[in-house]
């Protein structure tokens, strides 16, 4: 048994994980005042799960940040105050067992691959931004230092809008297929067309949220449907690119925006089919993600289980330094 920890911008979730089954799940709000306070909160929650579930062999942690994998050091992070913190050492010292840390989208992709039993899988997570992960032979592809694969930051239009992420590029997939992108376009449209249905959906700050765009499209509003058509087309272009590079057996779409998949999924697949190399396309299945709300903790748990298995084969990973528990 291992523990999976999913650190989100608003909540931390912890569960005992065996295979792809999570039990003894617990969660609490993320404390964001300081790194120490956040880690204290994680420690408290982990200890409460250990008290119920028993001592784990290792702990896997998913964080919404760029992670240098060897040390689990957070390189950049939008929502949580952990930049520069070597999480493997910090948490390994607190618990005295191996700790492994990865980007949350990598964990989600790993969970999906193991839940559906597919060893070559690519997953896109469509939410506020666009995240993603690539699983090859059942293991996460991370690049040389663990900072890959940033699937949201491929340009699908060289002259497109500035990327809303922590990214200097323009026309990234995240510039089109994210909640932030929908909000930007809908707000601009509402400003240009004050008599439009979208203009009536502006919030207190004058912005039209992605949720309102989806609601307007569901109500048949032609402006919102045009925004969703653009979203779907750009997503299809991205999917074709990923299929051509990675040739996954399965490409899964998850994240909060996937709940609005009836507004973009079929159109995105149609666009991808028209663009991907036929020999690769006919072998891939594009689906919605099957992992549910606990996919984050399951993916972190699968990560820990895979890493201790690898350590048994090759000796302990050098980056796991344990200060012991005083
Ligand atoms: Zn970008």
PDB file of N, CA, C and O and ligand atoms in Angstrom, residues 152-155 162-175, ligand 1:
ATOM      1  N   UNK A 152       0.042  21.701 -23.237  1.00  0.00           N
ATOM      2  CA  UNK A 152      -0.770  22.900 -23.498  1.00  0.00           C
ATOM      3  C   UNK A 152      -0.018  23.988 -24.232  1.00  0.00           C
ATOM      4  O   UNK A 152      -0.614  24.934 -24.737  1.00  0.00           O
ATOM      5  N   UNK A 153       1.308  23.851 -24.295  1.00  0.00           N
ATOM      6  CA  UNK A 153       2.117  24.941 -24.850  1.00  0.00           C
ATOM      7  C   UNK A 153       2.765  24.576 -26.176  1.00  0.00           C
ATOM      8  O   UNK A 153       3.933  24.839 -26.416  1.00  0.00           O
ATOM      9  N   UNK A 154       1.973  23.965 -27.053  1.00  0.00           N
ATOM     10  CA  UNK A 154       2.373  23.874 -28.455  1.00  0.00           C
ATOM     11  C   UNK A 154       1.581  24.952 -29.191  1.00  0.00           C
ATOM     12  O   UNK A 154       0.391  25.161 -28.921  1.00  0.00           O
ATOM     13  N   UNK A 155       2.254  25.675 -30.081  1.00  0.00           N
ATOM     14  CA  UNK A 155       1.555  26.731 -30.832  1.00  0.00           C
ATOM     15  C   UNK A 155       0.738  26.097 -31.948  1.00  0.00           C
ATOM     16  O   UNK A 155       1.246  25.297 -32.720  1.00  0.00           O
ATOM     17  N   UNK A 162      -1.774  36.004 -26.984  1.00  0.00           N
ATOM     18  CA  UNK A 162      -0.758  35.691 -25.980  1.00  0.00           C
ATOM     19  C   UNK A 162      -1.233  34.525 -25.132  1.00  0.00           C
ATOM     20  O   UNK A 162      -2.403  34.443 -24.769  1.00  0.00           O
ATOM     21  N   UNK A 163      -0.303  33.648 -24.795  1.00  0.00           N
ATOM     22  CA  UNK A 163      -0.664  32.497 -23.973  1.00  0.00           C
ATOM     23  C   UNK A 163      -1.036  32.979 -22.574  1.00  0.00           C
ATOM     24  O   UNK A 163      -0.306  33.765 -21.972  1.00  0.00           O
ATOM     25  N   UNK A 164      -2.172  32.518 -22.035  1.00  0.00           N
ATOM     26  CA  UNK A 164      -2.555  32.941 -20.681  1.00  0.00           C
ATOM     27  C   UNK A 164      -1.722  32.284 -19.583  1.00  0.00           C
ATOM     28  O   UNK A 164      -1.794  32.694 -18.422  1.00  0.00           O
ATOM     29  N   UNK A 165      -0.938  31.265 -19.928  1.00  0.00           N
ATOM     30  CA  UNK A 165      -0.109  30.588 -18.937  1.00  0.00           C
ATOM     31  C   UNK A 165       1.167  31.357 -18.670  1.00  0.00           C
ATOM     32  O   UNK A 165       1.374  32.462 -19.176  1.00  0.00           O
ATOM     33  N   UNK A 166       2.035  30.752 -17.867  1.00  0.00           N
ATOM     34  CA  UNK A 166       3.337  31.342 -17.536  1.00  0.00           C
ATOM     35  C   UNK A 166       4.279  31.017 -18.693  1.00  0.00           C
ATOM     36  O   UNK A 166       5.171  30.197 -18.590  1.00  0.00           O
ATOM     37  N   UNK A 167       4.070  31.702 -19.841  1.00  0.00           N
ATOM     38  CA  UNK A 167       4.608  31.242 -21.126  1.00  0.00           C
ATOM     39  C   UNK A 167       4.737  32.430 -22.063  1.00  0.00           C
ATOM     40  O   UNK A 167       3.809  33.219 -22.179  1.00  0.00           O
ATOM     41  N   UNK A 168       5.886  32.588 -22.728  1.00  0.00           N
ATOM     42  CA  UNK A 168       6.071  33.759 -23.603  1.00  0.00           C
ATOM     43  C   UNK A 168       5.458  33.592 -24.993  1.00  0.00           C
ATOM     44  O   UNK A 168       5.475  34.550 -25.780  1.00  0.00           O
ATOM     45  N   UNK A 169       4.919  32.429 -25.303  1.00  0.00           N
ATOM     46  CA  UNK A 169       4.482  32.121 -26.667  1.00  0.00           C
ATOM     47  C   UNK A 169       3.114  32.738 -26.985  1.00  0.00           C
ATOM     48  O   UNK A 169       2.425  33.244 -26.094  1.00  0.00           O
ATOM     49  N   UNK A 170       2.767  32.689 -28.238  1.00  0.00           N
ATOM     50  CA  UNK A 170       1.442  33.109 -28.701  1.00  0.00           C
ATOM     51  C   UNK A 170       0.769  31.922 -29.365  1.00  0.00           C
ATOM     52  O   UNK A 170       1.418  31.087 -29.951  1.00  0.00           O
ATOM     53  N   UNK A 171      -0.559  31.905 -29.322  1.00  0.00           N
ATOM     54  CA  UNK A 171      -1.305  30.897 -30.066  1.00  0.00           C
ATOM     55  C   UNK A 171      -1.097  29.476 -29.584  1.00  0.00           C
ATOM     56  O   UNK A 171      -1.281  28.522 -30.338  1.00  0.00           O
ATOM     57  N   UNK A 172      -0.710  29.320 -28.305  1.00  0.00           N
ATOM     58  CA  UNK A 172      -0.614  27.971 -27.732  1.00  0.00           C
ATOM     59  C   UNK A 172      -1.998  27.322 -27.687  1.00  0.00           C
ATOM     60  O   UNK A 172      -3.019  28.010 -27.691  1.00  0.00           O
ATOM     61  N   UNK A 173      -2.019  26.006 -27.569  1.00  0.00           N
ATOM     62  CA  UNK A 173      -3.297  25.325 -27.376  1.00  0.00           C
ATOM     63  C   UNK A 173      -4.028  25.925 -26.169  1.00  0.00           C
ATOM     64  O   UNK A 173      -5.245  26.090 -26.181  1.00  0.00           O
ATOM     65  N   UNK A 174      -3.256  26.284 -25.132  1.00  0.00           N
ATOM     66  CA  UNK A 174      -3.865  26.892 -23.947  1.00  0.00           C
ATOM     67  C   UNK A 174      -4.496  28.255 -24.251  1.00  0.00           C
ATOM     68  O   UNK A 174      -5.377  28.715 -23.528  1.00  0.00           O
ATOM     69  N   UNK A 175      -4.041  28.890 -25.336  1.00  0.00           N
ATOM     70  CA  UNK A 175      -4.630  30.175 -25.750  1.00  0.00           C
ATOM     71  C   UNK A 175      -6.017  29.988 -26.352  1.00  0.00           C
ATOM     72  O   UNK A 175      -6.702  30.977 -26.642  1.00  0.00           O
TER      73      UNK A 175
HETATM   74 ZN1  LIG B   1       1.907  28.736 -23.845  1.00  0.00          ZN
END
